[in-house]
């Protein structure tokens, strides 16, 4: 099934209705867990009430194991999912600051909605603060941008970062979770007071833990599908060889030269959502959102070189793989995507360190030519200084 | 729910669910979001849209030219609040309200420990909110979008965010203990 994200329809009427319904259950379960109470939420930081750890870890392992099964059964395709990229600097600093704010404020954004629904005025004040914090981020964006984009590492998966097998990883994760649950019960007995936490040993919890571990252990025998980045068994060897030789990529400068020379023999496909395409696209490209590629692929020519781009390269690489497997001979991925294209081709060249004035002039002239071709000639105006914006949902 | 049943009991709030049961329900909700939307849950993204909308009401031109919020106000962009996470946030509020009402947990007031004044608690809530709102933009998500949803899909950066969140919170907990204990 195609997800709304892959169809570029997250922000349509159906998307709003589904988000509202999913949000309802999200809020419902948070409230049932007691997360409409800031004292219960912060209990974890004093080892008195470990509900936050239990609820979060249970939700993560449920979704983690469930997701792997949905992938294995083909109900979800990894390429129709929105991928969160890793930005080391932003996520480390952001995480630390968030933690400080969480224990000070007593809420996080989601639980504060539930707190407000329970008429906790501290939740309202917290939410006002979070709105102010967001505005502050916008106002300070020039200052924090290097950190915001710092340590960009693309899409990284934990099993690969830790070099653990994809099949084994869910089981390891669940074992750690069950260990943490047992540790939590011990901490609550030691630090908590009567009535805090959930200290009664419950045979049903043990049975549930056993079911979880069995389900995760069964994943050891489930093959990891194409797109799961481990076993790409049904890809022809020549395709893998192309990837290995990086013959599957085209550099932004090369694409720019090709298009400015008339673009003959090139078909450039923007696979982002239509609204991102509407904001900015590379001149001459056509828009086919990734989720619609299968339906639209037949309209793409076999005798031209097809260049795919998204914001980065992950989704374009998925399009590349699909097209190669469906038999298109000449398919390329734009290196670093549209953001890289903007950075390399359409931002003024840095001339620091260039001592030869002739070279500096040539670089400046090339930049002005490209800018005239790709930006100034376009009928869609771009506000001064604004770059193409990522098609990433802001979570 | 029948009213007779309510009258038989006192007006005491119902006990919370087992955290494992609530967590399981939350996990299934997250799975449904993956399956239907192709992305996980999120809360701070909707708040950021509200922030941009509020600032835009006051400083129209400034926001439209700003580097971060500005992209939501370009020509041809839908209204800034027409964003799926705004609706999800509304859903969270409604779901929380229905559950709290049915379980008689709506208790107006400022929640705080016995050793802190309401005023001090509200100042800390505001400061914590500012930090959290800022940090969610920086990290591209909060406990819902990064920690919960990202960890379930095993993204390295999301798990790093979650670990750092707990490091930051435990390092601060001692200094604000009077707020809670």
Coordinates of C-alpha atoms in Angstrom, one line a residue:
Chain A
X1 CA 0.0 0.0 0.0
X2 CA 1.2 3.5 -0.7
X3 CA 1.4 5.8 2.3
X4 CA 0.1 9.3 2.2
X5 CA 3.7 10.5 2.5
X6 CA 4.8 8.7 -0.6
X7 CA 1.8 10.0 -2.5
X8 CA 2.6 13.6 -1.4
X9 CA -0.8 13.8 0.2
X10 CA 0.0 14.2 4.0
X11 CA -1.5 17.6 3.9
X12 CA -4.7 16.8 2.0
X13 CA -8.2 16.4 3.5
X14 CA -7.7 12.7 4.0
X15 CA -4.4 13.3 5.6
X16 CA -5.9 15.8 8.1
X17 CA -8.8 13.4 9.0
X18 CA -6.4 10.5 9.5
X19 CA -3.9 12.6 11.5
X20 CA -6.8 13.8 13.7
X21 CA -7.9 10.2 14.3
X22 CA -4.4 8.9 15.0
X23 CA -3.9 11.9 17.3
X24 CA -7.0 11.0 19.2
X25 CA -5.7 7.5 20.1
X26 CA -2.3 9.0 20.8
X27 CA -3.8 11.4 23.4
X28 CA -6.1 8.7 24.7
X29 CA -3.4 6.3 25.5
X30 CA -1.1 9.0 26.9
X31 CA -3.9 10.0 29.3
X32 CA -4.6 6.4 30.3
X33 CA -0.9 6.0 31.2
X34 CA -1.2 9.0 33.6
X35 CA 0.7 11.4 31.3
X36 CA -1.8 14.2 32.0
X37 CA 0.2 14.7 35.2
X38 CA 3.6 16.5 35.3
X39 CA 4.5 15.0 38.6
X40 CA 3.9 11.5 37.3
X41 CA 6.0 12.3 34.2
X42 CA 8.9 13.6 36.1
X43 CA 8.9 10.7 38.6
X44 CA 11.3 8.9 36.4
X45 CA 14.0 11.5 37.0
X46 CA 14.0 10.7 40.8
X47 CA 13.5 6.9 40.3
X48 CA 10.1 7.1 42.1
X49 CA 7.8 6.3 39.2
X50 CA 9.3 4.8 36.1
X51 CA 6.1 5.0 34.0
X52 CA 7.7 7.1 31.3
X53 CA 10.3 4.5 30.6
X54 CA 7.8 1.6 30.7
X55 CA 5.3 3.3 28.4
X56 CA 7.9 4.6 25.9
X57 CA 9.9 1.4 25.7
X58 CA 6.8 -0.7 25.4
X59 CA 5.5 1.5 22.6
X60 CA 8.9 1.5 20.8
X61 CA 9.3 -2.3 21.0
X62 CA 5.7 -2.9 19.9
X63 CA 6.1 -0.6 16.9
X64 CA 9.6 -1.9 16.2
X65 CA 8.6 -5.5 16.1
X66 CA 5.3 -4.8 14.4
X67 CA 7.0 -2.7 11.7
X68 CA 9.4 -5.5 10.9
X69 CA 6.5 -7.9 10.4
X70 CA 4.6 -5.4 8.3
X71 CA 7.7 -5.1 6.1
X72 CA 8.2 -8.8 5.9
X73 CA 4.5 -9.3 4.9
X74 CA 4.8 -6.6 2.3
X75 CA 2.1 -4.4 3.9
X76 CA 4.6 -1.6 4.2
X77 CA 7.4 -0.8 1.8
X78 CA 10.4 0.9 3.2
X79 CA 10.6 3.2 0.2
X80 CA 7.2 4.7 0.9
X81 CA 8.3 5.7 4.4
X82 CA 9.6 9.1 5.5
X83 CA 13.2 8.7 6.6
X84 CA 14.6 10.7 9.5
X85 CA 18.2 11.7 8.7
X86 CA 21.0 11.9 11.3
X87 CA 22.4 15.3 12.2
X88 CA 24.9 14.5 15.0
X89 CA 25.4 18.0 16.3
X90 CA 21.8 19.1 16.2
X91 CA 20.5 15.9 17.7
X92 CA 23.0 15.7 20.5
X93 CA 22.7 19.4 21.5
X94 CA 18.9 19.3 20.9
X95 CA 18.5 16.2 23.0
X96 CA 20.5 17.6 25.9
X97 CA 18.5 20.9 25.8
X98 CA 15.2 19.1 25.5
X99 CA 16.0 17.0 28.5
X100 CA 16.8 20.1 30.6
X101 CA 13.5 21.7 29.5
X102 CA 11.5 18.5 30.1
X103 CA 12.5 18.2 33.8
X104 CA 12.2 21.9 34.4
X105 CA 8.8 22.3 32.6
X106 CA 7.4 18.9 33.6
X107 CA 6.0 18.3 30.2
X108 CA 7.0 17.5 26.6
X109 CA 4.8 18.9 23.8
X110 CA 2.6 15.9 23.3
X111 CA 1.9 15.3 27.0
X112 CA 1.3 19.0 27.5
X113 CA -1.7 18.8 25.1
X114 CA -3.1 16.1 27.4
X115 CA -2.2 18.1 30.5
X116 CA -4.1 21.1 29.0
X117 CA -7.0 18.8 28.3
X118 CA -6.9 17.9 32.0
X119 CA -7.1 21.6 32.9
X120 CA -3.5 21.7 34.3
X121 CA -2.6 25.4 33.9
X122 CA 1.2 24.6 34.1
X123 CA 0.7 22.7 30.9
X124 CA -0.8 25.8 29.2
X125 CA 2.1 27.9 30.4
X126 CA 4.5 25.3 29.2
X127 CA 2.9 25.3 25.7
X128 CA 3.1 29.1 25.6
X129 CA 6.8 28.7 26.4
X130 CA 7.2 26.1 23.6
X131 CA 5.6 28.5 21.1
X132 CA 8.0 31.3 22.3
X133 CA 10.9 28.8 22.0
X134 CA 9.9 28.0 18.4
X135 CA 9.8 31.7 17.6
X136 CA 13.1 32.2 19.2
X137 CA 14.6 29.5 17.0
X138 CA 13.3 31.2 13.9
X139 CA 14.7 34.6 15.1
X140 CA 18.1 33.0 15.9
X141 CA 18.2 30.8 12.8
X142 CA 21.1 32.6 11.3
X143 CA 23.1 32.0 14.4
X144 CA 22.2 28.3 15.0
X145 CA 22.1 27.2 11.3
X146 CA 25.7 25.7 11.4
X147 CA 24.6 23.6 14.4
X148 CA 21.2 22.8 12.8
X149 CA 22.9 21.4 9.8
X150 CA 26.1 20.2 11.6
X151 CA 27.2 16.6 11.3
X152 CA 24.8 15.7 8.6
X153 CA 25.2 12.0 8.0
X154 CA 22.2 11.1 5.9
X155 CA 19.9 8.2 6.8
X156 CA 21.7 6.0 9.4
X157 CA 20.2 2.9 11.0
X158 CA 21.3 1.7 14.4
X159 CA 22.0 -1.9 13.4
X160 CA 24.4 -0.6 10.8
X161 CA 26.0 2.0 13.0
X162 CA 26.6 -0.7 15.6
X163 CA 27.4 -3.4 13.0
X164 CA 24.8 -5.8 14.4
X165 CA 22.7 -8.0 12.0
X166 CA 19.3 -6.6 11.1
X167 CA 17.7 -9.9 11.9
X168 CA 19.2 -10.1 15.4
X169 CA 18.7 -6.4 16.3
X170 CA 15.0 -6.5 17.3
X171 CA 15.6 -9.4 19.7
X172 CA 18.6 -7.5 21.3
X173 CA 16.5 -4.4 21.6
X174 CA 13.6 -6.3 23.2
X175 CA 15.9 -8.0 25.7
X176 CA 17.3 -4.6 26.8
X177 CA 13.7 -3.4 27.1
X178 CA 12.6 -6.3 29.3
X179 CA 15.8 -5.9 31.4
X180 CA 14.9 -2.2 31.8
X181 CA 11.4 -3.1 32.9
X182 CA 12.7 -5.4 35.6
X183 CA 15.2 -2.7 36.7
X184 CA 12.4 -0.1 36.9
X185 CA 10.4 -2.3 39.2
X186 CA 13.4 -2.6 41.5
X187 CA 14.1 1.1 41.5
X188 CA 10.5 1.9 42.3
X189 CA 10.6 -0.5 45.3
X190 CA 13.7 1.2 46.5
X191 CA 12.9 4.9 45.9
X192 CA 9.2 5.1 45.4
X193 CA 6.4 5.5 48.0
X194 CA 3.3 3.4 48.3
X195 CA 0.9 4.3 45.5
X196 CA 3.6 5.5 43.2
X197 CA 4.6 3.6 40.2
X198 CA 3.4 0.1 39.4
X199 CA 5.2 -2.1 41.9
X200 CA 2.9 -5.1 42.1
X201 CA 4.4 -8.1 40.3
X202 CA 2.0 -9.2 37.6
X203 CA 2.1 -12.6 35.9
X204 CA 0.3 -11.1 32.9
X205 CA 3.3 -8.7 32.4
X206 CA 5.6 -11.7 32.4
X207 CA 3.5 -13.5 29.8
X208 CA 3.4 -10.4 27.7
X209 CA 7.2 -10.1 27.9
X210 CA 7.6 -13.7 26.8
X211 CA 5.3 -13.1 23.8
X212 CA 7.3 -10.1 22.8
X213 CA 10.6 -11.9 23.0
X214 CA 9.2 -14.8 21.0
X215 CA 7.9 -12.5 18.3
X216 CA 11.3 -10.7 18.2
X217 CA 13.2 -14.1 18.1
X218 CA 11.0 -15.3 15.2
X219 CA 12.4 -12.3 13.2
X220 CA 15.7 -14.1 13.2
X221 CA 14.2 -16.4 10.5
X222 CA 12.5 -13.7 8.5
X223 CA 14.5 -12.6 5.5
X224 CA 15.3 -8.9 5.3
X225 CA 13.7 -7.5 2.1
X226 CA 15.2 -5.3 -0.6
X227 CA 15.3 -1.8 0.5
X228 CA 16.3 -2.9 4.0
X229 CA 19.8 -2.2 3.2
X230 CA 21.2 -5.7 4.1
X231 CA 20.4 -8.4 1.7
X232 CA 19.8 -7.2 -1.8
X233 CA 19.7 -10.8 -3.2
X234 CA 17.4 -10.3 -6.1
X235 CA 19.4 -7.5 -7.7
X236 CA 21.4 -8.4 -10.8
X237 CA 25.2 -8.5 -10.2
X238 CA 25.8 -5.9 -12.9
X239 CA 23.5 -3.4 -11.1
X240 CA 25.5 -3.9 -7.9
X241 CA 28.7 -3.4 -9.8
X242 CA 27.4 0.0 -11.1
X243 CA 26.7 1.0 -7.5
X244 CA 30.1 -0.1 -6.4
X245 CA 31.8 2.0 -9.2
X246 CA 29.6 5.0 -8.4
X247 CA 28.5 4.9 -12.0
X248 CA 25.0 5.4 -10.8
X249 CA 25.5 9.1 -9.9
X250 CA 25.8 12.4 -11.7
X251 CA 27.5 15.4 -10.2
X252 CA 25.4 18.6 -9.9
X253 CA 27.9 20.6 -12.0
X254 CA 27.7 18.0 -14.8
X255 CA 23.9 18.0 -14.7
X256 CA 23.9 21.8 -14.8
X257 CA 26.2 21.9 -17.8
X258 CA 24.1 19.3 -19.6
X259 CA 20.9 21.2 -19.1
X260 CA 22.4 24.5 -20.0
X261 CA 23.6 22.9 -23.2
X262 CA 20.1 22.1 -24.2
X263 CA 19.5 18.9 -22.1
X264 CA 19.2 16.7 -25.1
X265 CA 19.2 13.0 -24.1
X266 CA 18.3 13.9 -20.5
X267 CA 15.1 13.4 -18.7
X268 CA 15.2 14.9 -15.2
X269 CA 12.7 13.6 -12.6
X270 CA 11.9 15.3 -9.3
X271 CA 10.5 12.6 -7.0
X272 CA 9.5 14.9 -4.2
X273 CA 6.0 15.9 -3.2
X274 CA 4.2 18.2 -5.6
X275 CA 4.2 21.1 -3.2
X276 CA 8.0 21.0 -2.9
X277 CA 8.3 20.8 -6.6
X278 CA 6.0 23.9 -6.8
X279 CA 8.3 25.8 -4.5
X280 CA 11.5 25.0 -6.3
X281 CA 12.7 22.5 -8.9
X282 CA 15.6 22.2 -11.3
X283 CA 14.6 23.9 -14.6
X284 CA 13.4 21.3 -17.1
X285 CA 12.6 18.6 -14.6
X286 CA 9.3 16.8 -14.4
X287 CA 7.6 15.8 -11.1
X288 CA 6.7 12.2 -10.3
X289 CA 6.4 11.6 -6.5
X290 CA 8.1 8.4 -5.5
X291 CA 4.8 6.7 -4.6
X292 CA 3.5 7.2 -8.1
X293 CA 6.7 6.0 -9.9
X294 CA 5.4 2.5 -10.6
X295 CA 2.3 3.9 -12.2
X296 CA 4.1 6.5 -14.2
X297 CA 7.3 4.7 -15.1
X298 CA 6.0 3.6 -18.5
X299 CA 5.9 7.2 -19.7
X300 CA 9.6 7.5 -19.2
X301 CA 11.8 6.9 -22.3
X302 CA 14.2 4.0 -22.5
X303 CA 16.5 5.8 -24.9
X304 CA 17.3 8.8 -22.7
X305 CA 19.3 9.1 -19.6
X306 CA 16.9 9.5 -16.6
X307 CA 18.2 11.5 -13.7
X308 CA 16.3 11.2 -10.4
X309 CA 16.6 13.7 -7.6
X310 CA 15.0 14.3 -4.2
X311 CA 16.2 16.6 -1.4
X312 CA 19.1 14.2 -0.5
X313 CA 19.9 10.9 -2.2
X314 CA 18.0 8.3 -0.2
X315 CA 14.7 8.4 -2.0
X316 CA 16.3 9.0 -5.4
X317 CA 18.4 5.9 -4.9
X318 CA 15.2 3.9 -4.2
X319 CA 13.8 5.2 -7.5
X320 CA 17.1 4.3 -9.2
X321 CA 17.0 0.7 -7.9
X322 CA 13.4 0.3 -9.0
X323 CA 13.9 1.6 -12.5
X324 CA 17.0 -0.5 -13.0
X325 CA 15.1 -3.6 -11.9
X326 CA 12.3 -2.8 -14.2
X327 CA 14.8 -2.7 -17.1
X328 CA 15.6 1.0 -17.8
X329 CA 19.2 1.0 -19.0
X330 CA 20.4 4.6 -18.3
X331 CA 19.4 5.8 -14.9
X332 CA 21.3 8.2 -12.6
X333 CA 20.9 9.8 -9.2
X334 CA 21.8 13.4 -8.7
X335 CA 24.7 13.5 -6.2
X336 CA 23.6 15.3 -3.0
X337 CA 20.1 15.9 -4.4
X338 CA 18.5 19.3 -5.0
X339 CA 20.1 20.7 -1.9
X340 CA 23.5 19.8 -3.2
X341 CA 22.5 21.2 -6.6
X342 CA 21.6 24.5 -4.9
X343 CA 24.8 24.5 -2.8
X344 CA 27.2 23.6 -5.6
X345 CA 25.7 25.4 -8.5
X346 CA 23.5 28.2 -7.4
X347 CA 25.1 29.7 -4.3
X348 CA 27.9 32.2 -4.9
X349 CA 31.3 30.4 -5.1
X350 CA 33.6 30.8 -2.2
X351 CA 36.6 32.6 -3.5
X352 CA 38.7 32.5 -0.3
X353 CA 42.0 30.9 -1.1
X354 CA 41.7 31.6 -4.8
X355 CA 44.6 33.9 -5.5
X356 CA 44.5 34.0 -9.3
X357 CA 42.1 36.8 -10.3
X358 CA 41.4 35.2 -13.6
X359 CA 40.2 32.0 -11.9
X360 CA 38.1 34.0 -9.5
X361 CA 36.5 35.9 -12.4
X362 CA 35.8 32.6 -14.3
X363 CA 34.2 31.1 -11.2
X364 CA 32.0 34.2 -10.7
X365 CA 31.0 34.2 -14.3
X366 CA 30.0 30.5 -14.3
X367 CA 28.0 31.1 -11.2
X368 CA 26.1 34.1 -12.8
X369 CA 25.4 32.1 -15.9
X370 CA 24.0 29.2 -14.0
X371 CA 21.9 31.5 -11.7
X372 CA 20.5 33.3 -14.8
X373 CA 19.6 29.9 -16.3
X374 CA 18.1 28.1 -13.3
X375 CA 16.7 30.9 -11.2
X376 CA 16.2 34.3 -12.9
X377 CA 14.7 32.9 -16.1
X378 CA 12.0 31.0 -14.1
X379 CA 8.5 32.2 -13.8
X380 CA 8.3 31.2 -10.2
X381 CA 9.9 33.9 -8.0
X382 CA 12.1 32.9 -5.1
X383 CA 12.4 35.3 -2.3
X384 CA 15.9 36.7 -2.0
X385 CA 18.3 34.4 -0.3
X386 CA 15.8 31.6 0.2
X387 CA 17.0 28.2 -0.9
X388 CA 14.9 25.3 -2.0
X389 CA 13.3 23.9 1.1
X390 CA 13.4 20.3 2.1
X391 CA 10.3 18.2 1.6
X392 CA 10.7 16.9 5.1
X393 CA 7.8 17.0 7.5
X394 CA 8.8 19.1 10.5
X395 CA 8.0 16.8 13.4
Chain B
X1 CA -21.0 4.4 30.1
X2 CA -24.1 4.3 32.3
X3 CA -24.7 7.0 34.8
X4 CA -25.8 4.6 37.5
X5 CA -22.4 3.1 37.5
X6 CA -20.9 6.5 38.0
X7 CA -23.2 7.3 40.9
X8 CA -22.4 4.1 42.7
X9 CA -18.7 5.0 42.9
X10 CA -17.5 8.1 44.6
X11 CA -16.2 10.9 42.4
X12 CA -12.7 9.6 42.8
X13 CA -10.6 9.4 39.7
X14 CA -10.2 5.9 38.2
X15 CA -6.8 4.4 38.5
X16 CA -4.3 4.7 35.6
X17 CA -3.9 1.8 33.2
X18 CA -0.9 -0.5 33.5
X19 CA 2.0 1.4 31.8
X20 CA 2.6 -1.7 29.7
X21 CA -1.0 -1.8 28.4
X22 CA -1.0 1.9 27.7
X23 CA 2.4 1.6 26.0
X24 CA 1.1 -1.3 23.9
X25 CA -1.8 0.8 22.7
X26 CA 0.6 3.7 21.9
X27 CA 2.8 1.3 19.9
X28 CA -0.2 0.1 17.9
X29 CA -1.2 3.8 17.3
X30 CA 2.3 4.4 16.0
X31 CA 2.2 1.4 13.8
X32 CA -1.1 2.7 12.3
X33 CA 0.6 6.0 11.6
X34 CA 3.5 4.3 9.9
X35 CA 1.1 2.2 7.8
X36 CA -1.3 4.9 6.8
X37 CA 0.7 8.1 6.8
X38 CA 4.2 6.8 6.1
X39 CA 5.6 8.7 9.0
X40 CA 5.3 8.5 12.8
X41 CA 3.6 10.6 15.5
X42 CA 4.5 14.2 16.1
X43 CA 3.6 17.1 18.4
X44 CA 6.2 19.9 18.3
X45 CA 5.8 20.3 14.5
X46 CA 2.2 21.4 15.0
X47 CA 3.3 23.8 17.8
X48 CA 5.9 25.3 15.5
X49 CA 3.2 26.0 12.9
X50 CA 1.1 27.7 15.6
X51 CA 4.2 29.8 16.5
X52 CA 4.8 30.8 12.9
X53 CA 1.1 31.7 12.6
X54 CA 1.1 33.8 15.8
X55 CA 4.3 35.6 14.8
X56 CA 2.9 36.2 11.3
X57 CA -0.2 37.9 12.7
X58 CA 2.0 40.5 14.3
X59 CA 5.0 40.7 12.1
X60 CA 3.8 39.7 8.6
X61 CA 6.6 40.8 6.4
X62 CA 9.3 39.9 8.8
X63 CA 8.1 36.3 9.1
X64 CA 7.7 35.9 5.4
X65 CA 11.3 36.9 4.9
X66 CA 12.6 34.9 7.8
X67 CA 14.9 32.0 7.0
X68 CA 13.1 29.2 9.0
X69 CA 9.4 30.1 9.2
X70 CA 9.5 31.9 5.9
X71 CA 9.3 28.7 3.8
X72 CA 5.8 28.1 5.1
X73 CA 4.5 31.4 3.6
X74 CA 5.8 31.2 0.0
X75 CA 3.5 32.0 -3.0
X76 CA 1.3 29.0 -3.6
X77 CA 1.9 27.4 -0.2
X78 CA -1.2 26.4 1.7
X79 CA -2.2 28.2 4.8
X80 CA 0.5 27.7 7.5
X81 CA -1.9 25.8 9.8
X82 CA -3.0 23.4 7.0
X83 CA -0.5 20.9 8.1
X84 CA -1.1 17.3 9.2
X85 CA 0.6 17.7 12.6
X86 CA -1.6 20.6 13.5
X87 CA -4.5 18.2 13.2
X88 CA -2.7 15.5 15.0
X89 CA -2.1 17.9 17.9
X90 CA -5.8 18.7 18.0
X91 CA -6.5 15.0 18.1
X92 CA -4.2 14.5 21.0
X93 CA -6.0 17.2 22.9
X94 CA -9.5 15.7 22.2
X95 CA -8.3 12.1 22.9
X96 CA -6.8 13.3 26.2
X97 CA -9.9 15.3 27.1
X98 CA -12.3 12.4 26.4
X99 CA -10.2 10.0 28.4
X100 CA -9.6 12.4 31.3
X101 CA -13.3 13.2 31.5
X102 CA -14.5 9.6 31.5
X103 CA -12.0 8.7 34.2
X104 CA -12.8 11.8 36.2
X105 CA -9.2 13.2 36.1
X106 CA -10.0 16.7 35.0
X107 CA -8.7 18.7 38.0
X108 CA -8.1 22.4 37.3
X109 CA -5.0 23.7 39.0
X110 CA -1.2 24.1 38.9
X111 CA 0.5 20.8 39.5
X112 CA 3.5 21.0 41.7
X113 CA 5.4 19.4 44.6
X114 CA 4.6 20.4 48.2
X115 CA 7.7 22.6 48.6
X116 CA 7.2 25.1 45.7
X117 CA 4.8 28.0 45.1
X118 CA 2.5 28.1 42.2
X119 CA 4.2 31.2 40.9
X120 CA 7.7 29.6 40.9
X121 CA 6.3 26.4 39.3
X122 CA 4.7 28.5 36.5
X123 CA 8.0 30.3 35.9
X124 CA 9.8 27.0 35.6
X125 CA 7.1 25.6 33.3
X126 CA 7.5 28.7 31.0
X127 CA 11.3 28.4 31.0
X128 CA 11.1 24.6 30.4
X129 CA 8.7 25.3 27.6
X130 CA 11.0 27.8 25.9
X131 CA 13.9 25.4 26.1
X132 CA 11.8 22.4 24.8
X133 CA 10.3 24.4 22.0
X134 CA 13.7 25.6 20.8
X135 CA 15.3 22.2 21.2
X136 CA 12.6 20.5 19.2
X137 CA 13.2 22.8 16.2
X138 CA 16.9 22.2 16.5
X139 CA 16.6 18.4 16.7
X140 CA 13.9 18.3 14.1
X141 CA 11.4 16.7 16.5
X142 CA 10.5 16.1 20.1
X143 CA 9.8 13.0 22.2
X144 CA 7.1 12.0 19.8
X145 CA 8.6 12.6 16.4
X146 CA 12.3 11.8 17.2
X147 CA 12.5 9.7 20.3
X148 CA 9.4 7.5 19.9
X149 CA 8.8 7.3 16.2
X150 CA 12.4 7.5 15.1
X151 CA 13.6 4.9 17.6
X152 CA 10.9 2.5 16.4
X153 CA 12.3 2.7 12.9
X154 CA 15.8 2.4 14.4
X155 CA 17.3 5.7 13.1
X156 CA 20.6 6.3 14.7
X157 CA 20.1 10.0 15.2
X158 CA 16.7 9.5 16.8
X159 CA 18.1 7.1 19.4
X160 CA 21.1 9.4 20.0
X161 CA 18.5 12.2 20.6
X162 CA 16.6 10.0 23.1
X163 CA 19.8 9.1 25.0
X164 CA 20.9 12.7 25.2
X165 CA 17.4 13.7 26.4
X166 CA 17.7 11.5 29.4
X167 CA 21.3 12.6 30.0
X168 CA 20.2 16.2 30.0
X169 CA 17.2 15.6 32.2
X170 CA 19.0 13.5 34.8
X171 CA 21.8 16.0 35.0
X172 CA 19.3 18.8 35.8
X173 CA 16.9 16.8 38.0
X174 CA 18.8 17.4 41.2
X175 CA 18.7 21.2 40.8
X176 CA 14.9 21.3 40.4
X177 CA 14.1 18.6 43.0
X178 CA 12.2 21.2 45.1
X179 CA 9.8 21.6 42.2
X180 CA 8.7 18.0 42.3
X181 CA 9.6 16.2 45.6

